[in-house]
Coordinates of C-alpha atoms in Angstrom, one line a residue:
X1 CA -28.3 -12.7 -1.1
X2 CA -26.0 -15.5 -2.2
X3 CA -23.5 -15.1 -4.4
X4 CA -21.6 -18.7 -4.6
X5 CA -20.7 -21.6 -2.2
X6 CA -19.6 -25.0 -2.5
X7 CA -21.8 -28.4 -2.2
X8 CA -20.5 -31.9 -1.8
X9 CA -22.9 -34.9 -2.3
X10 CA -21.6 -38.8 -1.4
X11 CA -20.4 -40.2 -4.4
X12 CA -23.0 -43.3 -3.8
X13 CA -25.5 -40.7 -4.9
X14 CA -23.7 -39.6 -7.9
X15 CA -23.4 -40.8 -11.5
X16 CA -19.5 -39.4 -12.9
X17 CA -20.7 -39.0 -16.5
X18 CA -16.8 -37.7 -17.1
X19 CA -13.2 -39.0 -16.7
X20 CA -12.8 -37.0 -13.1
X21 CA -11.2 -40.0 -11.0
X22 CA -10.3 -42.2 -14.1
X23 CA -7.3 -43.2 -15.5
X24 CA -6.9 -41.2 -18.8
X25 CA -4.4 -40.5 -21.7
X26 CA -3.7 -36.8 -22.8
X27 CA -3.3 -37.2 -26.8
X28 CA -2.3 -33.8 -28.9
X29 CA -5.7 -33.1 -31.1
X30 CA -3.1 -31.6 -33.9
X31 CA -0.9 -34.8 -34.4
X32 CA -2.0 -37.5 -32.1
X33 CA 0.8 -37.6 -30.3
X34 CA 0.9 -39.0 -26.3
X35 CA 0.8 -35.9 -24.0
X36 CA 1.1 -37.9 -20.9
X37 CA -0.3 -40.8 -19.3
X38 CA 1.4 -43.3 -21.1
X39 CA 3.9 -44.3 -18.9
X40 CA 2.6 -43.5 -15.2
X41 CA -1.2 -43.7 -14.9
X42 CA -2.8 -39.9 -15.0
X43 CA -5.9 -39.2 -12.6
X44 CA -7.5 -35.7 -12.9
X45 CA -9.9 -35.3 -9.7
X46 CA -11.6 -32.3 -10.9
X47 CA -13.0 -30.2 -14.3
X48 CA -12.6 -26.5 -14.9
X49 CA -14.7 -25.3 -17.6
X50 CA -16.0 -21.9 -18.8
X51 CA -18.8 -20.8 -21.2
X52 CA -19.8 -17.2 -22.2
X53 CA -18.1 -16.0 -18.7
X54 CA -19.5 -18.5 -17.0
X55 CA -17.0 -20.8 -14.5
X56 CA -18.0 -23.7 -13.3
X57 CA -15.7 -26.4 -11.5
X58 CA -16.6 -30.1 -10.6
X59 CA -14.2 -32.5 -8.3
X60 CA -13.9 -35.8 -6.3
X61 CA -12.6 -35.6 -2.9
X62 CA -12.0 -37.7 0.1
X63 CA -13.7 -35.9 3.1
X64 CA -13.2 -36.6 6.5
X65 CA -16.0 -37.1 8.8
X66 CA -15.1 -37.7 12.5
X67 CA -13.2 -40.9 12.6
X68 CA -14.1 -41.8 9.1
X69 CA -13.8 -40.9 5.7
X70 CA -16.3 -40.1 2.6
X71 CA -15.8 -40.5 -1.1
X72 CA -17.8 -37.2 -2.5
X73 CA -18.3 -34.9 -5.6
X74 CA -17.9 -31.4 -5.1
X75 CA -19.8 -28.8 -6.9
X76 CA -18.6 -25.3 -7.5
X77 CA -21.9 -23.2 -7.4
X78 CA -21.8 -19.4 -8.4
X79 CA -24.7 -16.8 -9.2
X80 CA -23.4 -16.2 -12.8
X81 CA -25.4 -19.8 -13.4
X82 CA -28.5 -17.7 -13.7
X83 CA -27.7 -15.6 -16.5
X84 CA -29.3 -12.2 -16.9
X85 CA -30.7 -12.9 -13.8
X86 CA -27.3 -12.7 -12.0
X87 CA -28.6 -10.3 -9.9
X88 CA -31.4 -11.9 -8.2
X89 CA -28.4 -13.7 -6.1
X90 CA -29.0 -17.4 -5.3
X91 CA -32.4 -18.2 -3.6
X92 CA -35.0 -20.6 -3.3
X93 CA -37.3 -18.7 -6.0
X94 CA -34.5 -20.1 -8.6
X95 CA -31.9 -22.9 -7.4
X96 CA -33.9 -25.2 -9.5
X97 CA -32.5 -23.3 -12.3
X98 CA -29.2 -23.4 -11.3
X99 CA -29.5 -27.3 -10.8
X100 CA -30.7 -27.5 -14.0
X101 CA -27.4 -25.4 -15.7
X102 CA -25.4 -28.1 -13.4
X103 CA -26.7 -30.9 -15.0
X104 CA -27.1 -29.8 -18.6
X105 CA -23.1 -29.7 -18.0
X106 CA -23.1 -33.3 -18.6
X107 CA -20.3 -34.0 -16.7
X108 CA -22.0 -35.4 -13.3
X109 CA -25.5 -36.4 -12.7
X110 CA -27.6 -36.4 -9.6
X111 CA -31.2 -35.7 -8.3
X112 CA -32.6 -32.4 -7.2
X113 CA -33.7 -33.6 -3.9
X114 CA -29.8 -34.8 -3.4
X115 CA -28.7 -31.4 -4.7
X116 CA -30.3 -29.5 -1.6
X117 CA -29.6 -31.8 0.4
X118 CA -25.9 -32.0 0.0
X119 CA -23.2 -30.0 2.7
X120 CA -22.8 -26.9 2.0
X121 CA -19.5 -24.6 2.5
X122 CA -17.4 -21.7 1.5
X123 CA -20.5 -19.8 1.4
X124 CA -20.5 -15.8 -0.2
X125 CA -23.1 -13.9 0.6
X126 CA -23.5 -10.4 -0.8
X127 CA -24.6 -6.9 -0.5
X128 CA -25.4 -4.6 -3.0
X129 CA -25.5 -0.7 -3.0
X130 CA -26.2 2.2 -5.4
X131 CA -22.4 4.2 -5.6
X132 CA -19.8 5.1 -8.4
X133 CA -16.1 3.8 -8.1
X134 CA -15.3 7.4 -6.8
X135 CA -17.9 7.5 -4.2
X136 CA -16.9 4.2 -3.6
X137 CA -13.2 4.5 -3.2
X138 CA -14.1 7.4 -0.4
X139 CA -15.8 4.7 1.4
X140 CA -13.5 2.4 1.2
X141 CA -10.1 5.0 2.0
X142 CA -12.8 6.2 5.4
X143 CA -13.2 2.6 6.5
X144 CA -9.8 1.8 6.3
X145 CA -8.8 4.8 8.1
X146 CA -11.3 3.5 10.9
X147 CA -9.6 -0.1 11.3
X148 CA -8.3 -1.0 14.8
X149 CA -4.2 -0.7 15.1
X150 CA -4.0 -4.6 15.7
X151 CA -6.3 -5.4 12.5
X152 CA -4.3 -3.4 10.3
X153 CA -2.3 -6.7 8.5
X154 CA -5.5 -7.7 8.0
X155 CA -6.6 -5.3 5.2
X156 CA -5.7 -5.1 1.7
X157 CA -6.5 -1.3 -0.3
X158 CA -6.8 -1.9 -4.0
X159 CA -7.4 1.0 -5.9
X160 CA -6.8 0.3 -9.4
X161 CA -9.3 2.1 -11.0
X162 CA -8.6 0.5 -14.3
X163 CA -9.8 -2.9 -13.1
X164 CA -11.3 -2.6 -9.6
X165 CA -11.3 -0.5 -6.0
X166 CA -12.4 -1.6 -2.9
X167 CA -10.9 -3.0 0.3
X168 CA -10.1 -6.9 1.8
X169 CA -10.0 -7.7 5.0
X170 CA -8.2 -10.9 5.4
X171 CA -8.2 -13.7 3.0
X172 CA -10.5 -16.7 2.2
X173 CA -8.1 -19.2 3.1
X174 CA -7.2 -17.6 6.5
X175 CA -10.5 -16.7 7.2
X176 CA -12.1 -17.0 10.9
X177 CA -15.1 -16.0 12.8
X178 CA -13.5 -13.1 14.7
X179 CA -11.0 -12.5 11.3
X180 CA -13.5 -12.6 8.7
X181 CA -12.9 -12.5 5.0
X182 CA -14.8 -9.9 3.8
X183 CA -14.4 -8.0 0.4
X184 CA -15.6 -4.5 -0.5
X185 CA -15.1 -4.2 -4.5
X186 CA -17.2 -2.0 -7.4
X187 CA -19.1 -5.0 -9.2
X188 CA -19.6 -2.2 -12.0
X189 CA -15.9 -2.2 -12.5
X190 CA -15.5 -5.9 -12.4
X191 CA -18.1 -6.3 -15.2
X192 CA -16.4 -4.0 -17.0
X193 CA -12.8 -5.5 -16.6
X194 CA -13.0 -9.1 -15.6
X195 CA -16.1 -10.2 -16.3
X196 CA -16.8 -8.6 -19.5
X197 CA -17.3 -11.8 -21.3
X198 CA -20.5 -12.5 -18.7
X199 CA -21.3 -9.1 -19.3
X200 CA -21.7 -8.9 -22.8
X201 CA -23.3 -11.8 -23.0
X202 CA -26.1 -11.3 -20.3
X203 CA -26.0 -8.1 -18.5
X204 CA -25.1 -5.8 -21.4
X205 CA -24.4 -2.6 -19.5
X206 CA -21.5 -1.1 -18.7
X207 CA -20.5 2.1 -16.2
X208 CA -23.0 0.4 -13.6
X209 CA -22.7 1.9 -10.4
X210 CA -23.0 -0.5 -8.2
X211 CA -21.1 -1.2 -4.9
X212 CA -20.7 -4.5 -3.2
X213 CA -20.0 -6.4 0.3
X214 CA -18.7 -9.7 0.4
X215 CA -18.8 -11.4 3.6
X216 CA -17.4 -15.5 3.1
X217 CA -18.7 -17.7 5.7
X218 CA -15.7 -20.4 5.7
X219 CA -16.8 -23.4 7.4
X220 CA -19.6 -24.7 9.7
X221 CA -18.0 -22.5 12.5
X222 CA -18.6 -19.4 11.1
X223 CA -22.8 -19.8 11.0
X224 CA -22.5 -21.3 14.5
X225 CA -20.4 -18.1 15.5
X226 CA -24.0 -16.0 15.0
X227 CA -26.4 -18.5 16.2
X228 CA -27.1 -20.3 12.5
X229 CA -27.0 -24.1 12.2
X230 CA -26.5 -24.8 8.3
X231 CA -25.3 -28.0 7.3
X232 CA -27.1 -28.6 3.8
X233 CA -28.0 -26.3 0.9
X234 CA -31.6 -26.8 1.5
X235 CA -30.7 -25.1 4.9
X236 CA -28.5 -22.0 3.6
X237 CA -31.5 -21.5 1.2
X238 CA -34.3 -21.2 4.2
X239 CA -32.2 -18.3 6.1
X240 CA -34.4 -15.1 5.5
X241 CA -32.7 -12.1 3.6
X242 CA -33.7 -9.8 6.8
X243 CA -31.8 -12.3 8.8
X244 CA -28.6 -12.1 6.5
X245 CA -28.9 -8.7 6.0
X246 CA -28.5 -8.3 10.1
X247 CA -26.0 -10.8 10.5
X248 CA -23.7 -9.4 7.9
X249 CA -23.9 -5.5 7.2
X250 CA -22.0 -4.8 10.6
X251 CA -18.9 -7.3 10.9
X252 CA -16.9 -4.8 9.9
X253 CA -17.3 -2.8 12.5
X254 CA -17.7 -5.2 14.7
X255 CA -14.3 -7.6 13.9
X256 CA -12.3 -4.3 12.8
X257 CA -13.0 -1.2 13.5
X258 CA -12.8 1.3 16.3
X259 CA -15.8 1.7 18.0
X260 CA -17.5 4.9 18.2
X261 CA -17.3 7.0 21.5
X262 CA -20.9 7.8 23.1
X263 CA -21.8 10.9 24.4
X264 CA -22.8 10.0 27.9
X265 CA -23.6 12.3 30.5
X266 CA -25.5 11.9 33.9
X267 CA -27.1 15.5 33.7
X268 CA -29.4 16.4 31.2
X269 CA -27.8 18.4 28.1
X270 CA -28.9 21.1 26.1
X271 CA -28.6 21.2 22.0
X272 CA -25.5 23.6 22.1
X273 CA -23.8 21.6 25.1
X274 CA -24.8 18.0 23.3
X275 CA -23.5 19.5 19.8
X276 CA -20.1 20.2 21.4
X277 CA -19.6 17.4 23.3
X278 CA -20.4 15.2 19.7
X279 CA -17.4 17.2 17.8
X280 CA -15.3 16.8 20.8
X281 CA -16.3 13.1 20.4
X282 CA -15.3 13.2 17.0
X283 CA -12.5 14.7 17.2
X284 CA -11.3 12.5 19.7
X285 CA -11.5 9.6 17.6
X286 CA -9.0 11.3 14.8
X287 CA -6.6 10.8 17.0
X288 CA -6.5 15.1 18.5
X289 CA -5.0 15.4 21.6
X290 CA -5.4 18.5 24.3
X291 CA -2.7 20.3 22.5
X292 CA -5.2 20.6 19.8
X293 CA -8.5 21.9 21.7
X294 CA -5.9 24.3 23.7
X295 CA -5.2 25.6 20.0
X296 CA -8.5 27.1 19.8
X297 CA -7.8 29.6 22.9
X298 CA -4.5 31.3 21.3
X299 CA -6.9 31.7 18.1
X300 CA -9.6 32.9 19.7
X301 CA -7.2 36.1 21.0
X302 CA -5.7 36.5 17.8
X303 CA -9.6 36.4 16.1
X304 CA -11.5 38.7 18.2
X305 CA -9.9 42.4 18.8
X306 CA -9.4 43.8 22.2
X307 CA -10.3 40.5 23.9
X308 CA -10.8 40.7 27.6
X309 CA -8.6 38.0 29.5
X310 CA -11.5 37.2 31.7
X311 CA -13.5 35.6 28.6
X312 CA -10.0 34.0 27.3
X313 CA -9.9 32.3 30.7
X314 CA -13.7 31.6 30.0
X315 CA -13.0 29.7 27.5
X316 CA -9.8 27.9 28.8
X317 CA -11.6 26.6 31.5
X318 CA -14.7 25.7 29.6
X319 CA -12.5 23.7 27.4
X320 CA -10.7 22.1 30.0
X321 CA -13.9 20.6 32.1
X322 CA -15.1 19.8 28.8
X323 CA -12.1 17.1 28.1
X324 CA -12.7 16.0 31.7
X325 CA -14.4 13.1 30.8
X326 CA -14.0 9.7 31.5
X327 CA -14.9 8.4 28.0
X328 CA -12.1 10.2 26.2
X329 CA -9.8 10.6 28.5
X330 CA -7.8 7.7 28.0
X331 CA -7.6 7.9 24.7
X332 CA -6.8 11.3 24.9
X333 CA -3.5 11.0 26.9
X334 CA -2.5 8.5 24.6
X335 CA -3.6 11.2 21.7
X336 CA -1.2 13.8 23.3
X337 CA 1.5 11.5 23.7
X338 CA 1.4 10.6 19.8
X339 CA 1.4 14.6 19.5
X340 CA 4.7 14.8 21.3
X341 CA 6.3 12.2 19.4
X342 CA 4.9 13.4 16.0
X343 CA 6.6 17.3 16.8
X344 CA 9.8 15.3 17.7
X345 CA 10.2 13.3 14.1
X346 CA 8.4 15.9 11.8

């Protein structure tokens, strides 16, 4: 679902019912006294306002498009705009609602039909999951343990339990297609902490366990990057939910983390051989090296009484063809060598 994004409609098709892009005077309401603007003329291009936790933000910019330029207003569009029915996330069931909060605003004035048909950017779209902070903070601490070496500067860990927990990856303004901004954060704790004011006033409920993706879709490059062409609200709104959900519930683990290693084998396997081979996988993947599987032999004598060397050579060798696999094996030399130097420095 959608959580916020940003329009811009030509300012030909716009009525400023405000000062945005005027000359005004700032005059203290206490005394009357000139603020500023008196002597050098003072333009404010945009409006920040907020009411019962709700933010809403209007501006005037000058776009460029191509080899030209465009005058155009810029509205600041978030899913609090529907009230208690923040949830729902923006759709087409209820944009008419939020275009109707926009305008009671009275600050800029425009039709419907304009609305949807203004460009669209900056667009969040969200996911939402049942899971309490602690639950959640497990997720987050296994994900991060899972991001590739060379994404690491990417990620930010925030586990402030007092205000939020979750995990960044990248930021908004250096977002790209294959470096994502994406944001996992408790939306329970955030009612409770920064957006109480929206939460007493519409929600009411506190300790909500609910877990939430982020994923920000920058600029017109990033819904090219998986096959969408949105240029206008009206064409965000018509993308499916199954068709989000798709799109964005993997980038994680597609732009940052370590891919798992398959089980492959040419020869059919049975359950015991299949379920070994899987931990071995696994194991592999945390970063164990040879010296670790070779481990189990020395506790296998020192476990089973009177052990016959025959079977502890059984099992040496079964371990041994066992790592002689193609699919680990590179990672597992490079395991072993991080062994080395971790018995050297510890």
């Amino acid at each position: 679902k959608w959580d916020s994004f940003r329009v811009e409609i030509p300012s030909h098709k716009v009525t400023n019912k405000s000062h945005i892009g005027t000359e005004i005077i700032k005059v203290s309401k206490d005394n009357g006294n000139i603020i500023a603007g008196d002597e050098s003329p003072l333009v404010e291009m945009s409006i920040i306002e907020k009411e019962k936790g709700v933010s809403y933000k209007f501006a005037k910019v000058t776009a460029q498009t191509g080899l030209t330029s465009e005058e155009r207003y810029v509205i600041f569009v978030n899913a609090k705009m529907l009230g208690k029915d923040y949830f729902e996330g923006i759709n087409e069931r209820n944009i008419k609602r939020v275009y109707d909060y926009i305008i009671s605003r009275g600050i800029l004035d425009f039709s419907y039909d304009d609305f949807l048909d203004g460009y669209v950017y900056d667009a969040d779209c969200c996911y939402d999951v049942e899971a309490g902070p602690d639950t959640w903070n497990a997720l987050c601490s296994r994900v991060k343990n899972s991001v590739l070496h060379e994404k690491e500067k990417y990620i930010n860990h925030f586990t402030n339990q007092a205000s939020n927990v979750g995990l960044a990856f990248n930021t908004r303004d250096a977002s790209t297609p294959t470096n994502p901004f994406i944001k996992l954060y408790h939306k329970g704790l955030e009612l409770d902490s920064k957006s109480y004011e929206f939460n007493a006033e519409y929600i009411k409920q506190h300790g909500l366990k609910i877990g939430r993706m982020e994923y920000n879709f920058k600029r017109r490059k990033h819904f090219e990057y998986f096959g969408l062409e949105i240029k206008t609200l009206r064409d965000l709104l018509s993308i499916g939910a199954g068709v989000l959900k798709e799109v964005v519930l993997k980038t994680i683990s597609r732009f940052y983390l370590n891919k798992r290693i398959q089980v492959r084998n040419n020869t059919k396997l049975g359950p015991q051989e299949f379920y070994i081979k899987y931990l071995i996988s696994f194991a592999v993947e945390k970063g164990m090296g040879i010296d670790f599987f070779m481990r189990c032999v020395n506790e296998y004598k020192t476990h089973t009484e009177d052990v016959e060397y025959s079977q502890v050579k059984r099992l040496q060798n079964y371990i041994t063809k066992s790592l002689d696999e193609d699919i680990w094996k590179k990672q597992l030399e490079e395991n072993s060598a991080v062994d080395e130097l971790f018995t050297d420095f510890v």
